[in-house]
Coordinates of C-alpha atoms and ligand atoms in Angstrom, one line a residue:
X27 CA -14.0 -12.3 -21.9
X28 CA -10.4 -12.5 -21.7
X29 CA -8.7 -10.4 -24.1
X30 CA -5.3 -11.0 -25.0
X31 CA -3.3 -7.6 -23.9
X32 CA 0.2 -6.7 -25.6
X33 CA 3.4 -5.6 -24.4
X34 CA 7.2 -5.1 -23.8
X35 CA 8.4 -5.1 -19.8
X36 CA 11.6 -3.5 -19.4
X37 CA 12.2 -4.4 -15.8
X38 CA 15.0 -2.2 -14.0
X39 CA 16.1 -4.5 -10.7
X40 CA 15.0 -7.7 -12.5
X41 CA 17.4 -9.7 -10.5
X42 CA 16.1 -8.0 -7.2
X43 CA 14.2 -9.1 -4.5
X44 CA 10.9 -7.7 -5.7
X45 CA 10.8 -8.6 -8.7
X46 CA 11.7 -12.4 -8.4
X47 CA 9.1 -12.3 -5.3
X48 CA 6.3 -10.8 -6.7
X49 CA 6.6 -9.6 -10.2
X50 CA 7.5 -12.7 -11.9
X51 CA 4.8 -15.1 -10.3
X52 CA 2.2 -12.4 -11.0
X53 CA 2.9 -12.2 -14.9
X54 CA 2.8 -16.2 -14.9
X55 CA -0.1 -15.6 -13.3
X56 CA -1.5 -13.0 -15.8
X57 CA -0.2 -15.6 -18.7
X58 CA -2.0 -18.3 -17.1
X59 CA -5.2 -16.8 -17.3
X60 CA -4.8 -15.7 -20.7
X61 CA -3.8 -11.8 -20.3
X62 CA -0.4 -12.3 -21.6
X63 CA -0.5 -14.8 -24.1
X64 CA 2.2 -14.5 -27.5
X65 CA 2.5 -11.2 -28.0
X66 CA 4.7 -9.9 -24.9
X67 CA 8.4 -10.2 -23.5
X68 CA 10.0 -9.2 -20.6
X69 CA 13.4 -8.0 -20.4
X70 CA 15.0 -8.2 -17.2
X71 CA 17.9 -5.4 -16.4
X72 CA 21.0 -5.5 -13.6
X73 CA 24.2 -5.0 -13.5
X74 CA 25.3 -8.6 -13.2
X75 CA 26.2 -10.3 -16.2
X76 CA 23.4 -13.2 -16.7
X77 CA 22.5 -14.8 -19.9
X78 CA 19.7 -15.0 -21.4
X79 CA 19.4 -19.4 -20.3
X80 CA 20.0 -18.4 -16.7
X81 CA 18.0 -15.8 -16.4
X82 CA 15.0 -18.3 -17.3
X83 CA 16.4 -20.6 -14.8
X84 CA 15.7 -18.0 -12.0
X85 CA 12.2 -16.7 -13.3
X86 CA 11.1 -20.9 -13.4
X87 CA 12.5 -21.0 -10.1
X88 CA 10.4 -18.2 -8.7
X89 CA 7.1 -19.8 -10.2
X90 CA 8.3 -23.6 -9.5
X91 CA 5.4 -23.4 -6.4
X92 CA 2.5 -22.0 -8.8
X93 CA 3.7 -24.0 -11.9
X94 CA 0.8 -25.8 -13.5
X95 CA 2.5 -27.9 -16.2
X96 CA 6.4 -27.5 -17.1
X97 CA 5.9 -27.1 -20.5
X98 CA 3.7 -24.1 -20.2
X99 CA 6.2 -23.0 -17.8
X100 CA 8.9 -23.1 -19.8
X101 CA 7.2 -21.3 -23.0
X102 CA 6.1 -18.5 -20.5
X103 CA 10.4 -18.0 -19.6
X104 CA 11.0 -18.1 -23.0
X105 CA 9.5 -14.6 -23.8
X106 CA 12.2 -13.6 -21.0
X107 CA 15.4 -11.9 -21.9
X108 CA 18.7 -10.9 -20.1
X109 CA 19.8 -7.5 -20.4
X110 CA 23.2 -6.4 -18.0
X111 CA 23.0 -2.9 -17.7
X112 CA 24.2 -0.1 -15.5
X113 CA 21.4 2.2 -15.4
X114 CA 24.0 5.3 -14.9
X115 CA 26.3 4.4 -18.4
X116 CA 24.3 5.9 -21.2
X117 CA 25.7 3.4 -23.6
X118 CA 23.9 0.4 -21.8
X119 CA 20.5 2.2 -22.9
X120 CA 21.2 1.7 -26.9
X121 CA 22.0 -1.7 -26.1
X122 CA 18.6 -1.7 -24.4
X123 CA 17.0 0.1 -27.8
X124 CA 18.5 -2.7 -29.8
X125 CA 17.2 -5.8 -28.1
X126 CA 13.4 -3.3 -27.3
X127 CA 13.3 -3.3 -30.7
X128 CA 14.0 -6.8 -31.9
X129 CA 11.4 -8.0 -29.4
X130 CA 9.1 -5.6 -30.6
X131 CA 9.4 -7.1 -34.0
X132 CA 9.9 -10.7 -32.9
X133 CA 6.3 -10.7 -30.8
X134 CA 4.7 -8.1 -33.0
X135 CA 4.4 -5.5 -29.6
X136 CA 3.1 -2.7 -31.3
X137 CA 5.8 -0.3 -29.7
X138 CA 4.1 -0.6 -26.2
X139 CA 6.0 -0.2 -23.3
X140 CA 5.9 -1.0 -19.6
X141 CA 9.2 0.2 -17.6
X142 CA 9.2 -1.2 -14.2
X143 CA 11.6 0.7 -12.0
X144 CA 11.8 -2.2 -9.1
X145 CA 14.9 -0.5 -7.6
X146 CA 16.0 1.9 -5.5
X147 CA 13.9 5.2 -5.9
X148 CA 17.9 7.2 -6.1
X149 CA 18.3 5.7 -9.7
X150 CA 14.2 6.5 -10.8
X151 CA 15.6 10.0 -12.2
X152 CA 18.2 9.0 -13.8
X153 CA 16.3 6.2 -15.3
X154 CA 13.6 8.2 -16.9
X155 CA 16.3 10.9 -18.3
X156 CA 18.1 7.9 -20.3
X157 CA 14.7 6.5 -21.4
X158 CA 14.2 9.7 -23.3
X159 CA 16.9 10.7 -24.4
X160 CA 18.3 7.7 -25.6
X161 CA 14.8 7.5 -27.8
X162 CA 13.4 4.9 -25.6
X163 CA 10.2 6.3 -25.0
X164 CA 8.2 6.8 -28.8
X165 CA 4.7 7.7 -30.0
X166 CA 4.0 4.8 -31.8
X167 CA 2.4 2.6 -29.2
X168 CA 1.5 3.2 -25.3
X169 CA 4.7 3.6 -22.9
X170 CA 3.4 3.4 -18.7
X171 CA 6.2 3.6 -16.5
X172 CA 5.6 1.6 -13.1
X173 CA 7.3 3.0 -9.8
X174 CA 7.9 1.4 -6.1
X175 CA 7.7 3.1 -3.2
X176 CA 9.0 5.5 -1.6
X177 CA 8.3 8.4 -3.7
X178 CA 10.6 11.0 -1.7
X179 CA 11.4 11.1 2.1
X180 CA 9.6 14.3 2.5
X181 CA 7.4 17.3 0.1
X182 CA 10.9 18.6 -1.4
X183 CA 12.7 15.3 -2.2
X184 CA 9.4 13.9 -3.6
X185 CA 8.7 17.0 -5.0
X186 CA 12.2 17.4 -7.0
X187 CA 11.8 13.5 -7.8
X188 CA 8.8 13.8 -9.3
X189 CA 10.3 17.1 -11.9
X190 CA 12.8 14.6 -12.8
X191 CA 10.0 11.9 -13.9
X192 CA 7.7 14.1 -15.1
X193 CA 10.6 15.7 -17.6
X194 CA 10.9 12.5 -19.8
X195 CA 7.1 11.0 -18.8
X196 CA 3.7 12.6 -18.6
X197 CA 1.4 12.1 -14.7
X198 CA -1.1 9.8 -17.1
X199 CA 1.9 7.9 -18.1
X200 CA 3.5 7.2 -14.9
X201 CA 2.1 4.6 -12.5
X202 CA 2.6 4.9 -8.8
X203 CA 2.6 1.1 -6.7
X204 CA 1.2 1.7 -3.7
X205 CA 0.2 -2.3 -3.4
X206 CA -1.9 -1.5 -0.4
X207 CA -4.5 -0.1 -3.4
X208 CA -4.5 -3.7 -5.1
X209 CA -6.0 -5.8 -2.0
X210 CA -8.9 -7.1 -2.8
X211 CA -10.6 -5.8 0.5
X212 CA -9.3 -2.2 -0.2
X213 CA -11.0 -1.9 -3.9
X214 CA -14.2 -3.2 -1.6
X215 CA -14.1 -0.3 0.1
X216 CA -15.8 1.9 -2.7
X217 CA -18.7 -1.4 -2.6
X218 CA -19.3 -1.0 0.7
X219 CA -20.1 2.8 0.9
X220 CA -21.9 3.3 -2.7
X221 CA -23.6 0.0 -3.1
X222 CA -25.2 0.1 0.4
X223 CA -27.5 2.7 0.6
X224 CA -27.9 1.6 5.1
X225 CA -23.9 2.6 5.0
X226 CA -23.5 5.8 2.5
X227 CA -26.7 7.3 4.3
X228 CA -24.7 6.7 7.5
X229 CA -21.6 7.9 6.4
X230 CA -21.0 10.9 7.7
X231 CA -19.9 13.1 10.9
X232 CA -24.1 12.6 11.8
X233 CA -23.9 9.3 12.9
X234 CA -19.8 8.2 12.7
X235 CA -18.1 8.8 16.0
X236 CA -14.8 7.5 15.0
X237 CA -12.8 5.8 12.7
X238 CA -9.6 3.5 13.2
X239 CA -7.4 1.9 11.0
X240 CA -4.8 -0.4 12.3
X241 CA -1.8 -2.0 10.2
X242 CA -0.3 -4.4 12.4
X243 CA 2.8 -6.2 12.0
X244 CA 3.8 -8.8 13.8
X245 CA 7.6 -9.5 12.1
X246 CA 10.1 -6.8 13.1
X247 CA 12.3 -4.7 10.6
X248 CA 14.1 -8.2 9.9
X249 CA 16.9 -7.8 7.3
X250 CA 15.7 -4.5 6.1
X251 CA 17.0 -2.6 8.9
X252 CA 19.5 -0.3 6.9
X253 CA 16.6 1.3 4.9
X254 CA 14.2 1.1 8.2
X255 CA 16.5 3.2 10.0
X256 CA 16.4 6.0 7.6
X257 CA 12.6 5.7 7.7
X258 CA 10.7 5.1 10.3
X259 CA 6.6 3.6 10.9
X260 CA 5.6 7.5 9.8
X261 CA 7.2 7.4 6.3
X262 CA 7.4 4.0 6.2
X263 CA 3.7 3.0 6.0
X264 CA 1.6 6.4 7.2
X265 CA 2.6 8.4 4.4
X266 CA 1.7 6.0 1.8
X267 CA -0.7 2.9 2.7
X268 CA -2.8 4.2 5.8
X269 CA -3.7 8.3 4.0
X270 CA -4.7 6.0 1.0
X271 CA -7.1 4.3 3.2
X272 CA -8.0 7.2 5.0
X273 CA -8.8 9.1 1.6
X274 CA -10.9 6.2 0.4
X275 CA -13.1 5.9 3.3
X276 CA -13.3 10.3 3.4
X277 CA -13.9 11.0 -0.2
X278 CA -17.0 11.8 -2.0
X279 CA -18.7 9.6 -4.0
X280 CA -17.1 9.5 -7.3
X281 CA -19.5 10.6 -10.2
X282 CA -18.3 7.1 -11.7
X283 CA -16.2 4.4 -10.6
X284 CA -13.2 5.4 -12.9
X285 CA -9.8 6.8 -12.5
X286 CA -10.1 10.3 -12.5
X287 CA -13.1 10.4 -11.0
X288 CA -11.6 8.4 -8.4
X289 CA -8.8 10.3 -8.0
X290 CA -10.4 14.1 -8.3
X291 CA -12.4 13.0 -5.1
X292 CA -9.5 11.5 -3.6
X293 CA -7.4 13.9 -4.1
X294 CA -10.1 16.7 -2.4
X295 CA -10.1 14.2 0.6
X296 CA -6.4 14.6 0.8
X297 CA -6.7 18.5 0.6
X298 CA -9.5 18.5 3.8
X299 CA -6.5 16.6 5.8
X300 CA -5.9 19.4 9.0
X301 CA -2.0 20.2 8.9
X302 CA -1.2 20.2 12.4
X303 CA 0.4 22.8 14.7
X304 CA 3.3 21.2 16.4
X305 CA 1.2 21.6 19.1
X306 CA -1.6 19.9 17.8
X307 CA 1.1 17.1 16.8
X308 CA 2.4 16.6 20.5
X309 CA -1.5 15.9 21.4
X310 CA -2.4 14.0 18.4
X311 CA 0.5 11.9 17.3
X312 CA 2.2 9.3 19.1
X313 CA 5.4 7.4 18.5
X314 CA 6.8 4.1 19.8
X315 CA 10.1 1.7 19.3
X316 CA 9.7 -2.0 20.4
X317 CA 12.2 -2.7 23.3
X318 CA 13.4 -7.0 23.5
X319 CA 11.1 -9.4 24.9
X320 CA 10.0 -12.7 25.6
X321 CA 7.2 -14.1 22.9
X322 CA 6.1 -17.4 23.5
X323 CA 8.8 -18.5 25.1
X324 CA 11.0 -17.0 22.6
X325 CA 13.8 -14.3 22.7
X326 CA 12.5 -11.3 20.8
X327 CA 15.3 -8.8 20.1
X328 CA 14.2 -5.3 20.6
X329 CA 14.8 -2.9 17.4
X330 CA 18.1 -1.4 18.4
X331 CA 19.7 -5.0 18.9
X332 CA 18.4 -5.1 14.9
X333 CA 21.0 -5.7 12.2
X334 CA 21.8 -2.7 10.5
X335 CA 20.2 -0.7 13.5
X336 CA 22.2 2.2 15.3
X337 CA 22.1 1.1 19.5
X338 CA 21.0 4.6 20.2
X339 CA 18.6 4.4 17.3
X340 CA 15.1 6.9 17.6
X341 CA 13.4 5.8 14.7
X342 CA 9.5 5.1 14.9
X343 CA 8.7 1.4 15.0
X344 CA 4.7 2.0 16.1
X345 CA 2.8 5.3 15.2
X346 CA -0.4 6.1 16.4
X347 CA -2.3 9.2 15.3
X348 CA -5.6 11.3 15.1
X349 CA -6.4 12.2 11.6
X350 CA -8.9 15.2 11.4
X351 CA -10.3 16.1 8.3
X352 CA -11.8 19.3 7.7
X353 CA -15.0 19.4 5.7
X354 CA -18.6 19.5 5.9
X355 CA -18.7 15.4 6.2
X356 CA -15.9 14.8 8.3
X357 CA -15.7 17.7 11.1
X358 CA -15.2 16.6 14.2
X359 CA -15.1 12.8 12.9
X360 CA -11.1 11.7 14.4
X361 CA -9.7 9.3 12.7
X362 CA -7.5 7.1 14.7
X363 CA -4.7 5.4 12.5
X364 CA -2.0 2.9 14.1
X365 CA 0.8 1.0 12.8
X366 CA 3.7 -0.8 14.5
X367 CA 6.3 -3.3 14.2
X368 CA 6.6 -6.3 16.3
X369 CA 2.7 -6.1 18.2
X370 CA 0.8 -8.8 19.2
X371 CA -1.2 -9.8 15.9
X372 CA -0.6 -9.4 12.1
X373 CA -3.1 -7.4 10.5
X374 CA -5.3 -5.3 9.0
X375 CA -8.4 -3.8 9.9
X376 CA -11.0 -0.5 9.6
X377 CA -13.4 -0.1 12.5
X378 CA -16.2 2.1 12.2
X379 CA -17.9 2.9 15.3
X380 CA -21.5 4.7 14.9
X381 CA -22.5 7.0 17.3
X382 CA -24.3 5.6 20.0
X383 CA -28.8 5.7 21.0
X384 CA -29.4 8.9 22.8
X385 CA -30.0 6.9 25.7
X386 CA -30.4 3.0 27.1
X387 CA -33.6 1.8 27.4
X388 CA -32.6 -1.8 28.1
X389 CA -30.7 -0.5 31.5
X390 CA -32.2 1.4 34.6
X391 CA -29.9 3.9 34.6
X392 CA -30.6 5.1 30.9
X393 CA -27.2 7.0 31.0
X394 CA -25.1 4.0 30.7
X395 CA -24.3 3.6 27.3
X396 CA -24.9 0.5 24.9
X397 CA -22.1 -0.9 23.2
X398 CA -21.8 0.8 19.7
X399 CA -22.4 -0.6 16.3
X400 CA -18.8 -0.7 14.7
X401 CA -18.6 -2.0 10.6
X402 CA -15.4 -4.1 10.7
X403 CA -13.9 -4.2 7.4
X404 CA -10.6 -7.2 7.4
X405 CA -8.2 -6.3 5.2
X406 CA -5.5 -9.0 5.9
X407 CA -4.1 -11.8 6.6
X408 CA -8.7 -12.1 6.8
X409 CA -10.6 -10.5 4.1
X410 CA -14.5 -10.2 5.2
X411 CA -16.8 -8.0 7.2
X412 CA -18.3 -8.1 10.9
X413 CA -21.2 -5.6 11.8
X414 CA -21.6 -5.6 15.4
X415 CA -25.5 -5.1 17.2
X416 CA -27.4 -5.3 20.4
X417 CA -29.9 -8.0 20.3
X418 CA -32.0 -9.1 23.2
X419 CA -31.1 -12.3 25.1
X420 CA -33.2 -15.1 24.8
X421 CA -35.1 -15.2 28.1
X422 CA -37.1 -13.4 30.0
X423 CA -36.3 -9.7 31.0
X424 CA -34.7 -7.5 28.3
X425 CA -31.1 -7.9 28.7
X426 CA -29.2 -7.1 25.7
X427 CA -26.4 -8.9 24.2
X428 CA -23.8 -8.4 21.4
X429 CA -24.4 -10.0 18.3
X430 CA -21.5 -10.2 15.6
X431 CA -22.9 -10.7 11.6
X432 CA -19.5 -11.3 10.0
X433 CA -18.9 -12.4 6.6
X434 CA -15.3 -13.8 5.9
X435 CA -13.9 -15.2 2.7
X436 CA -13.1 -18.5 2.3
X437 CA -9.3 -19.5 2.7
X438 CA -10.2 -21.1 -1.2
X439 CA -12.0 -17.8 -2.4
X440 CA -8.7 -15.5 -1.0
X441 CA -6.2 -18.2 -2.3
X442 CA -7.9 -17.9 -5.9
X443 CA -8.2 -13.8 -5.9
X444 CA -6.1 -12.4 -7.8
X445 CA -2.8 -11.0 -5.8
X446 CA -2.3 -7.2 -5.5
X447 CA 0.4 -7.2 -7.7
X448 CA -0.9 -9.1 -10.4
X449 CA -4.2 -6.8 -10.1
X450 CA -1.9 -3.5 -10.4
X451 CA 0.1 -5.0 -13.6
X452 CA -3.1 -5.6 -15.1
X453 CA -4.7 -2.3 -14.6
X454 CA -1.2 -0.6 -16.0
X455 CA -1.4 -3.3 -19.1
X456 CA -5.5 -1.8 -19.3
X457 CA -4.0 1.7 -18.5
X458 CA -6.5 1.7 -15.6
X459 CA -4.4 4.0 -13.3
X460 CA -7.4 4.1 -10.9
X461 CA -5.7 1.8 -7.7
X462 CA -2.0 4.0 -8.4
X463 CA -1.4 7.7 -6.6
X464 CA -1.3 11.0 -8.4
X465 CA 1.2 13.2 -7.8
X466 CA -1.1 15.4 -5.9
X467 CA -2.2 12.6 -3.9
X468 CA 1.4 11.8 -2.6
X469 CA 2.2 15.7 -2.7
X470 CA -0.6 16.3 -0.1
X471 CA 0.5 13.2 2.0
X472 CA 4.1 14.2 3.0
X473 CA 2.4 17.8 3.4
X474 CA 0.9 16.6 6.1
X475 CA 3.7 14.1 7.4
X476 CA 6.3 16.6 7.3
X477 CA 5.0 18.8 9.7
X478 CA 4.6 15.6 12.4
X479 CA 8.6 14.8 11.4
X480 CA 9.5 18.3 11.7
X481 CA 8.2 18.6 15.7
X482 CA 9.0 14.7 16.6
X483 CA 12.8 15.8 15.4
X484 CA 12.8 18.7 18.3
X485 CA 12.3 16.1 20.8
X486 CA 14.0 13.1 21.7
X487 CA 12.1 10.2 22.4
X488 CA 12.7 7.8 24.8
X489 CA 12.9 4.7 23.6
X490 CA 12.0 1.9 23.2
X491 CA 8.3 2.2 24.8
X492 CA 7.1 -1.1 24.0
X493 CA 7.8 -5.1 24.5
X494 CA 7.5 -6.4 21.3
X495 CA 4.1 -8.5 21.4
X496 CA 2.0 -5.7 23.1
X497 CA -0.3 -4.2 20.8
X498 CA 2.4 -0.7 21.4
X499 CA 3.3 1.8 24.0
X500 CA 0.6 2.9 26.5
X501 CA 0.2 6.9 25.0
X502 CA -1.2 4.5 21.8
X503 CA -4.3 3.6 24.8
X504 CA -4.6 7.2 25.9
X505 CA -4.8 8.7 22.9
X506 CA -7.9 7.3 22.6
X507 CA -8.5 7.2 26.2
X508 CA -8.5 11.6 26.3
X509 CA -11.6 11.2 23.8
X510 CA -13.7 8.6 25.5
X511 CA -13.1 6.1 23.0
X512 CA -10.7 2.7 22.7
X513 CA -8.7 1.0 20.0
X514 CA -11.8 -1.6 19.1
X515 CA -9.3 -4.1 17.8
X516 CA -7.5 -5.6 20.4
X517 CA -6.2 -8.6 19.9
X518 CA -5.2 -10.5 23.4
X519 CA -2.2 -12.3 24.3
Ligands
NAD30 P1 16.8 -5.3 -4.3 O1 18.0 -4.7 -3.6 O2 16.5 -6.8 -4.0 O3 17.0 -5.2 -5.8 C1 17.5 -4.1 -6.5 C2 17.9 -4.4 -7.9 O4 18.5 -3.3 -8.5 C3 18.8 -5.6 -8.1 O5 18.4 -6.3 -9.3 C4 20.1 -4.9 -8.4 O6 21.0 -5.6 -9.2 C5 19.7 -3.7 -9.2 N1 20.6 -2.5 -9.2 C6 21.1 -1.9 -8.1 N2 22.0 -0.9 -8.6 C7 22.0 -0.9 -9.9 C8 22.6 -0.1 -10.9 N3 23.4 0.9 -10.7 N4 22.3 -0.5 -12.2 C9 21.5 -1.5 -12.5 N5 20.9 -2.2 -11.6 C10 21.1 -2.0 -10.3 O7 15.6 -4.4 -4.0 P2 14.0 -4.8 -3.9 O8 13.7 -5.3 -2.6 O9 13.7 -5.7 -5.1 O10 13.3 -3.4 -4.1 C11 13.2 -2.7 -5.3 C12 12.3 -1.5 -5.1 O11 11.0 -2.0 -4.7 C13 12.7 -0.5 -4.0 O12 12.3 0.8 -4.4 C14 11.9 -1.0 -2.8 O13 11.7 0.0 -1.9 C15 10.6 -1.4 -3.5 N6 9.8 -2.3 -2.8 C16 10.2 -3.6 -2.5 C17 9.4 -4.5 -1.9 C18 9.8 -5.9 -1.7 O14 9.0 -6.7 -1.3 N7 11.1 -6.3 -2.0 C19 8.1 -4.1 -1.5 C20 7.7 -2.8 -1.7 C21 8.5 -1.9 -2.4

């Protein structure tokens, strides 16, 4: 049942990259299927002076490709509204009042709000100060504030970022993006482990040897070199996307699949994450910047020959990193996390390697070992599963031989689920906050990235390390290598 859900979007950056890119095809989306239907408006905020026609223009424009008939197209950018607006001038936020509260009355809104803040994370304070005192934010109906990332560059800048926010909104009112949480393959991770009893019985440091989650890129920083630079693989996609992962696939099960449940167990996963020593961070944390290359043929400009990129530049492209979690489940369970710019394949996958038989019957020398089972789960640009096993030849003798079970979606199935964007907007509109981060999720993250920072800025690096196309600089291998293990994913040339 498809129930009709009602609301005003105030979108902050609504002539931005993001928002024409993602946010507007998702709530045609969400109106397609019913979710939004009469009874919401968007008004779109920058400082450029648009009207109200032209606006419309550019949201039809950035659903022309998923437009199903014109006419519905055209009544869905009709609910759409042009607001130019400074967000520093205090005055621009009583304009802002006015028009929130003719479109309240107009489409009968019942005083719910979403604010999107889809631009740069130095205006989010101010922002949220002017919501509340210009009266912006009221009682009468629901008002969920929607962040992008990043939330900080470290503890104290996300810390002091998140006072600001938290003076004018409440935590269950704010709504932290972290569009990783919206894959489809991502929320399947919670279906894997506590629908399966074979994997939740298994799920522990008694038969796990090792985990590794790898977030490949294959683009470099392309045109967003400036912010890259200031960033780095570390803050850039560790800090946020990969401890999600890691605290999904590390917490306990939830005592119901719901947001705070969610979240408390999360949250305790986060907590068990060992802060290292910067010792401990020179053995398990590695760093790497893609040098120029040839790929297929082609030129491949290496990141300091980037736009926007300093020529002596040591900012992280590739990270690669033990994750060690210390509780009763997880002791002495690594889990291997890598992500890098510019490597060999595009995307996303979780290997879980079991622990292997005590010994090998199917070999004379029972000491060499059997290939391991390993759970695949593909997150992207492939969503499915792959379970690896030993099986017997076919023949005589009793040679063994792997065997892959994989499950894949279709390319139909993943074209028709939902994007992660238009999931997360309909979990704020249902103010399901189960797939955003908590404050002390994100507070526990940069706990633990800050103290990796903190000892790779003592040292200088020496960069680059890799040709773009390799799957990243060799200490990547050998931080494996020193534990008797290997990256399981690795895609050839
Ligand atoms: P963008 O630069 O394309 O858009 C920024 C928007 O903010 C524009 O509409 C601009 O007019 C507006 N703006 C800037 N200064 C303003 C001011 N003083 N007053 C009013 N409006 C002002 O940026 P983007 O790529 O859309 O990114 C927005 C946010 O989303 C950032 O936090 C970014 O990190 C995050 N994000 C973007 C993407 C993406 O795919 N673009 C992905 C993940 C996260």
């Amino acid at each position: 049942m498809i129930e009709e859900k009602i609301a005003l979007f105030t979108i902050f950056g609504g002539t931005g990259d993001l928002a024409r890119r993602k946010l507007y095809p998702s709530l045609y989306r969400l109106y397609k299927k019913g979710f939004l239907n009469k009874k919401f408006a968007v008004i779109g905020t920058a400082r450029r002076e648009w009207s109200d026609e032209y606006y419309r223009e550019i949201v039809l424009d950035t659903i022309a490709e998923i437009t199903e008939s014109k006419e519905d197209a055209i009544e869905f950018a009709s609910h759409f509204y042009y607001q130019a607006h400074n967000v520093t001038d205090t005055e621009h936020y009583a304009s802002l009042k006015t028009l929130s509260q003719k479109l309240n009355e107009k489409y009968k809104l019942e005083e719910n709000h979403i604010y999107y803040l889809a631009m740069s994370p130095q205006f989010f304070g101010t922002i949220t100060e002017h919501l509340k005192d210009q009266g912006l934010i009221n009682d009468t109906g629901f008002n969920r504030l929607i962040i992008e990332k990043p939330f900080g560059h470290d503890y104290e800048s996300a810390s002091i970022l998140n006072n600001q926010i938290r003076s004018s909104f409440k935590e269950e009112q704010i709504y932290r993006i972290d569009h990783y949480l919206g894959k489809e393959m991502i929320q399947n991770i919670s279906a894997v482990r506590f629908a399966n009893a074979i994997f939740e019985s298994m799920w522990n440091n008694r038969y796990i040897d090792n985990i590794q989650i790898t977030l490949s890129e294959s683009l470099g920083v392309e045109e967003r070199g400036g912010y890259y630079d200031t960033s780095g693989a570390l803050r850039d996609m560790v800090q946020n996307h990969i401890l999600q992962v890691v605290s999904l696939l590390a917490m306990e099960p939830p005592t119901e699949l719901k947001d705070e449940a969610i979240r408390d167990e999360k949250i305790k996963a986060l907590r068990s994450l060992r802060i290292f020593s910067p010792e401990e961070v020179r053995n398990y944390f590695v760093r790497g910047q893609y040098g120029p290359s040839t790929v297929n043929g082609e030129n491949s400009l290496g990141y300091r020959e980037e736009e926007n990129v300093a020529d002596d530049s040591t900012t992280e492209t590739f990270v690669a990193g033990k994750v060690l979690i210390d509780n009763f489940r997880w002791a002495g369970v690594p889990f291997y996390i890598r992500t890098g710019k510019k490597l060999r394949e595009k995307g996303t996958q979780i290997n879980i390697q079991f622990k292997n038989m005590p010994l090998n019957l199917f070999n004379d020398d029972h000491s060499v070992p059997l290939e391991p089972n390993v759970l695949t789960i593909y997150i992207q640009p492939t969503e499915g599963f792959s379970l690896q096993l030993n099986s017997k030849k076919i023949g005589q003798g009793l040679e063994t031989e792997l065997l892959n079970l994989k499950h894949k979606n279709s390319a139909e199935t993943s074209a028709n689920s939902p994007e992660a964007y238009e999931k997360l907007i309909l979990d704020c509109l249902n103010g399901d906050a189960t797939n955003f981060t908590h404050w002390d999720e994100v507070a526990s993250s940069w706990r633990f990235v800050d103290v990796i920072r903190e000892a790779w800025d003592q040292e200088t690096p020496e960069f680059p390390n890799y040709p773009s196309g390799s799957m990243g600089p060799v200490c990547s291998d050998q931080l494996l290598a020193s534990d008797g293990f290997k990256w399981f994913w690795n895609p050839q040339k």
